[in-house]
CSV table of C-alpha atoms in Angstrom, one decimal:
chain,number,residue,atom,x,y,z
A,1,SER,CA,-95.2,-62.7,-56.4
A,2,GLN,CA,-92.8,-61.8,-53.6
A,3,LEU,CA,-94.1,-62.3,-50.0
A,4,ALA,CA,-91.9,-59.4,-48.8
A,5,GLU,CA,-91.2,-56.3,-50.7
A,6,GLU,CA,-89.1,-53.2,-50.1
A,7,ASN,CA,-89.6,-49.8,-51.5
A,8,PRO,CA,-88.2,-47.7,-53.0
A,9,TRP,CA,-86.1,-49.9,-55.3
A,10,ALA,CA,-83.2,-47.5,-55.1
A,11,LEU,CA,-82.4,-44.2,-53.5
A,12,SER,CA,-79.5,-41.8,-53.0
A,13,VAL,CA,-78.8,-39.4,-50.1
A,14,HIS,CA,-76.0,-37.1,-49.1
A,15,GLU,CA,-73.9,-38.0,-46.1
A,16,GLY,CA,-75.4,-36.8,-42.9
A,17,GLU,CA,-79.0,-37.0,-44.1
A,18,SER,CA,-81.6,-39.4,-42.8
A,19,VAL,CA,-83.3,-42.1,-44.9
A,20,THR,CA,-86.1,-44.5,-44.6
A,21,VAL,CA,-86.7,-47.8,-46.4
A,22,ASN,CA,-90.1,-49.4,-46.3
A,23,CYS,CA,-91.2,-53.0,-46.4
A,24,SER,CA,-94.5,-54.7,-46.9
A,25,TYR,CA,-95.2,-58.4,-46.3
A,26,LYS,CA,-98.1,-60.7,-47.1
A,27,THR,CA,-98.1,-63.4,-44.5
A,28,SER,CA,-98.7,-63.7,-40.8
A,29,ILE,CA,-95.2,-63.3,-39.2
A,30,THR,CA,-93.4,-64.1,-35.9
A,31,ALA,CA,-90.8,-61.5,-36.7
A,32,LEU,CA,-89.4,-59.2,-39.3
A,33,GLN,CA,-85.6,-59.0,-39.8
A,34,TRP,CA,-83.7,-56.3,-41.6
A,35,TYR,CA,-80.4,-57.2,-43.4
A,36,ARG,CA,-77.7,-55.2,-45.1
A,37,GLN,CA,-75.6,-56.5,-47.9
A,38,LYS,CA,-72.5,-54.6,-48.9
A,39,SER,CA,-70.8,-55.1,-52.3
A,40,GLY,CA,-69.0,-58.4,-52.4
A,41,GLU,CA,-70.3,-59.6,-49.1
A,42,GLY,CA,-73.2,-61.7,-47.8
A,43,PRO,CA,-76.1,-60.1,-46.0
A,44,ALA,CA,-75.7,-59.3,-42.4
A,45,GLN,CA,-78.6,-58.8,-39.9
A,46,LEU,CA,-79.2,-55.3,-38.6
A,47,ILE,CA,-82.3,-55.6,-36.5
A,48,LEU,CA,-84.9,-58.2,-35.6
A,49,ILE,CA,-88.3,-57.0,-34.5
A,50,ARG,CA,-90.8,-59.5,-33.1
A,51,SER,CA,-94.5,-59.4,-34.0
A,52,ASN,CA,-95.4,-58.1,-30.5
A,53,GLU,CA,-93.0,-55.2,-30.8
A,54,ARG,CA,-93.6,-51.9,-32.5
A,55,GLU,CA,-90.2,-50.3,-32.5
A,56,LYS,CA,-86.6,-51.5,-32.1
A,57,ARG,CA,-83.4,-49.4,-32.2
A,58,ASN,CA,-79.8,-50.3,-32.8
A,59,GLY,CA,-77.5,-47.2,-32.7
A,60,ARG,CA,-78.4,-45.0,-35.7
A,61,LEU,CA,-80.9,-47.6,-36.9
A,62,ARG,CA,-84.6,-47.6,-36.0
A,63,ALA,CA,-87.1,-50.3,-37.2
A,64,THR,CA,-90.8,-50.1,-36.8
A,65,LEU,CA,-93.5,-52.8,-37.3
A,66,ASP,CA,-97.2,-52.4,-38.0
A,67,THR,CA,-98.8,-55.8,-38.1
A,68,SER,CA,-102.3,-54.3,-38.9
A,69,SER,CA,-101.0,-52.9,-42.2
A,70,GLN,CA,-98.3,-55.6,-42.6
A,71,SER,CA,-95.6,-53.1,-43.0
A,72,SER,CA,-92.2,-52.2,-41.5
A,73,SER,CA,-89.7,-49.4,-41.9
A,74,LEU,CA,-86.0,-49.0,-41.3
A,75,SER,CA,-84.7,-45.6,-40.7
A,76,ILE,CA,-81.0,-44.6,-40.7
A,77,THR,CA,-80.0,-41.3,-39.2
A,78,ALA,CA,-76.8,-39.3,-39.9
A,79,THR,CA,-75.9,-41.6,-42.9
A,80,ARG,CA,-72.3,-42.3,-43.7
A,81,CYS,CA,-70.7,-43.4,-47.0
A,82,GLU,CA,-70.2,-46.9,-45.5
A,83,ASP,CA,-74.0,-47.2,-45.2
A,84,THR,CA,-74.0,-47.7,-49.0
A,85,ALA,CA,-75.5,-51.2,-49.5
A,86,VAL,CA,-78.6,-53.1,-50.4
A,87,TYR,CA,-81.1,-53.3,-47.6
A,88,PHE,CA,-83.5,-56.3,-47.3
A,89,CYS,CA,-86.4,-57.0,-45.1
A,90,ALA,CA,-87.1,-60.7,-44.4
A,91,SER,CA,-90.3,-62.1,-42.9
A,92,SER,CA,-90.2,-65.0,-40.4
A,93,SER,CA,-93.0,-67.3,-39.6
A,94,SER,CA,-93.1,-70.4,-37.4
A,95,PHE,CA,-91.7,-73.5,-39.0
A,96,SER,CA,-91.2,-71.8,-42.3
A,97,LYS,CA,-88.4,-70.4,-44.3
A,98,LEU,CA,-87.2,-66.8,-44.0
A,99,VAL,CA,-88.5,-64.8,-47.0
A,100,PHE,CA,-86.4,-62.0,-48.3
A,101,GLY,CA,-87.7,-59.0,-50.3
A,102,GLN,CA,-85.9,-57.9,-53.5
A,103,GLY,CA,-83.9,-55.2,-51.6
A,104,THR,CA,-83.5,-51.4,-51.7
A,105,SER,CA,-80.2,-50.2,-53.0
A,106,LEU,CA,-79.0,-47.2,-51.0
A,107,SER,CA,-76.2,-45.0,-52.1
A,108,VAL,CA,-74.8,-42.4,-49.7
A,109,VAL,CA,-72.7,-39.8,-51.4
A,110,PRO,CA,-70.3,-37.3,-49.8
B,1,GLU,CA,-62.4,-67.0,-36.4
B,2,THR,CA,-66.1,-67.9,-36.2
B,3,ALA,CA,-67.9,-67.3,-39.5
B,4,VAL,CA,-69.3,-68.9,-42.6
B,5,PHE,CA,-66.7,-69.7,-45.2
B,6,GLN,CA,-67.3,-70.4,-48.9
B,7,THR,CA,-65.0,-71.6,-51.7
B,8,PRO,CA,-64.4,-70.7,-54.4
B,9,ASN,CA,-65.1,-66.9,-54.6
B,10,TYR,CA,-65.6,-67.1,-58.4
B,11,HIS,CA,-66.1,-69.9,-60.9
B,12,VAL,CA,-66.5,-69.6,-64.7
B,13,THR,CA,-67.5,-72.7,-66.6
B,14,GLN,CA,-69.2,-73.8,-69.8
B,15,VAL,CA,-72.7,-75.1,-70.3
B,16,GLY,CA,-73.1,-78.8,-69.5
B,17,ASN,CA,-70.2,-79.0,-67.0
B,18,GLU,CA,-70.5,-80.1,-63.4
B,19,VAL,CA,-69.5,-77.7,-60.5
B,20,SER,CA,-69.3,-78.0,-56.8
B,21,PHE,CA,-69.2,-75.2,-54.2
B,22,ASN,CA,-68.1,-75.7,-50.6
B,23,CYS,CA,-69.5,-74.1,-47.4
B,24,LYS,CA,-68.3,-74.5,-43.9
B,25,GLN,CA,-69.5,-72.8,-40.7
B,26,THR,CA,-67.6,-72.5,-37.4
B,27,LEU,CA,-70.4,-71.0,-35.5
B,28,GLY,CA,-71.7,-74.2,-34.0
B,29,HIS,CA,-75.0,-73.9,-35.7
B,30,ASP,CA,-77.1,-76.9,-36.6
B,31,THR,CA,-79.0,-75.5,-39.6
B,32,MET,CA,-77.5,-74.5,-42.9
B,33,TYR,CA,-78.9,-73.0,-46.1
B,34,TRP,CA,-78.1,-72.4,-49.7
B,35,TYR,CA,-79.6,-69.3,-51.4
B,36,LYS,CA,-79.4,-68.1,-55.0
B,37,GLN,CA,-79.1,-64.4,-55.7
B,38,ASP,CA,-79.7,-63.2,-59.2
B,39,SER,CA,-78.5,-60.2,-61.0
B,40,LYS,CA,-81.3,-58.1,-59.6
B,41,LYS,CA,-80.2,-59.0,-56.0
B,42,LEU,CA,-83.3,-61.2,-55.4
B,43,LEU,CA,-82.5,-63.8,-52.8
B,44,LYS,CA,-84.2,-67.2,-53.1
B,45,ILE,CA,-83.8,-70.1,-50.8
B,46,MET,CA,-82.8,-73.3,-52.4
B,47,PHE,CA,-82.2,-75.7,-49.6
B,48,SER,CA,-82.2,-75.9,-45.8
B,49,TYR,CA,-80.5,-78.7,-43.9
B,50,ASN,CA,-81.1,-79.4,-40.2
B,51,ASN,CA,-80.0,-82.5,-38.3
B,52,LYS,CA,-79.6,-84.4,-41.5
B,53,GLN,CA,-83.1,-83.4,-42.7
B,54,LEU,CA,-83.2,-81.8,-46.0
B,55,ILE,CA,-85.9,-79.4,-47.0
B,56,VAL,CA,-85.9,-78.6,-50.7
B,57,ASN,CA,-87.5,-75.7,-52.4
B,58,GLU,CA,-89.7,-77.3,-55.0
B,59,THR,CA,-88.7,-74.8,-57.6
B,60,VAL,CA,-85.1,-75.9,-57.6
B,61,PRO,CA,-84.2,-78.0,-60.7
B,62,ARG,CA,-83.1,-81.5,-60.0
B,63,ARG,CA,-79.6,-80.9,-61.4
B,64,PHE,CA,-78.9,-79.1,-58.1
B,65,SER,CA,-78.0,-81.3,-55.1
B,66,PRO,CA,-76.8,-80.4,-51.6
B,67,GLN,CA,-74.2,-82.6,-49.9
B,68,SER,CA,-73.5,-82.7,-46.2
B,69,SER,CA,-70.9,-84.6,-44.3
B,70,ASP,CA,-71.7,-83.1,-40.9
B,71,LYS,CA,-73.7,-80.2,-39.5
B,72,ALA,CA,-70.8,-77.8,-40.1
B,73,HIS,CA,-70.5,-78.5,-43.9
B,74,LEU,CA,-73.0,-78.1,-46.6
B,75,ASN,CA,-71.8,-78.3,-50.2
B,76,LEU,CA,-73.7,-77.6,-53.4
B,77,ARG,CA,-73.3,-79.6,-56.6
B,78,ILE,CA,-74.7,-78.6,-60.0
B,79,LYS,CA,-74.7,-81.3,-62.6
B,80,SER,CA,-74.7,-80.0,-66.2
B,81,VAL,CA,-74.9,-76.3,-65.6
B,82,GLU,CA,-77.2,-74.1,-67.8
B,83,PRO,CA,-76.9,-70.3,-68.6
B,84,GLU,CA,-79.7,-69.4,-66.1
B,85,ASP,CA,-77.6,-70.9,-63.3
B,86,SER,CA,-75.3,-67.8,-63.5
B,87,ALA,CA,-75.8,-66.1,-60.1
B,88,VAL,CA,-74.2,-65.6,-56.7
B,89,TYR,CA,-74.7,-68.6,-54.5
B,90,LEU,CA,-74.9,-67.8,-50.8
B,91,CYS,CA,-74.5,-70.2,-47.9
B,92,ALA,CA,-75.9,-69.3,-44.5
B,93,SER,CA,-76.3,-70.9,-41.1
B,94,SER,CA,-78.4,-70.4,-38.0
B,95,SER,CA,-79.3,-72.0,-34.7
B,96,ARG,CA,-82.5,-74.0,-34.8
B,97,ASP,CA,-85.5,-71.9,-33.8
B,98,PRO,CA,-89.0,-73.0,-34.7
B,99,HIS,CA,-90.3,-69.4,-34.5
B,100,ASN,CA,-87.6,-68.3,-37.0
B,101,TYR,CA,-86.2,-65.6,-34.6
B,102,ALA,CA,-82.7,-66.9,-35.3
B,103,GLU,CA,-80.4,-64.7,-37.2
B,104,GLN,CA,-78.9,-66.2,-40.3
B,105,PHE,CA,-75.2,-65.7,-40.8
B,106,PHE,CA,-74.1,-65.6,-44.5
B,107,GLY,CA,-70.9,-66.4,-46.2
B,108,PRO,CA,-69.4,-64.0,-48.9
B,109,GLY,CA,-70.9,-66.0,-51.7
B,110,THR,CA,-69.6,-67.8,-54.8
B,111,ARG,CA,-70.2,-66.1,-58.1
B,112,LEU,CA,-70.9,-68.5,-60.9
B,113,THR,CA,-70.7,-67.5,-64.6
B,114,VAL,CA,-71.9,-70.0,-67.2
B,115,LEU,CA,-70.7,-69.3,-70.7
């Protein structure tokens, strides 16, 4: 089974709306990273939130981390069509590989 | 331009053939990776290579082998491809960080189709 998992599997919103993607992980982590992958491209990091942090912001993006429930969320406000992509969470632990979830496919329509 | 570069973009081949994919990074990183991304977008690490030390994911079949000439290049060779090898192969690099805080930078991927 996956050590990191996003939900929902897919969602669609209208431009301008806000959206939240959730992530659950199963191991002790040093950090949780969020990546975005647009069609035809490799993933690109959006936010890294360390295990001693509870919230991190990057422009219209806001990530939260709850180590007690082993969960994280990524919220996007004022969505744009160019936010259409697959969003991954990836868990980091010391001396271990980065583990990606299966991704949430977000579609932002006009 | 500093980035991760992969060639080719696409490759179509037949079962049993050998293929090689190239990856080069100009970011000055000392760790490189190969990932396999299946049709459901699931990303699985295959190899990581740091300072000539290779770490292999034990689930990777032996027909896959990474090849590195220096820390900026990490190629992937597949001997005798099989239909289940059809996927997108993504190369990535990062600086070395034992706590895994380091961001991984990905190339655009090579899409392999095995007929």
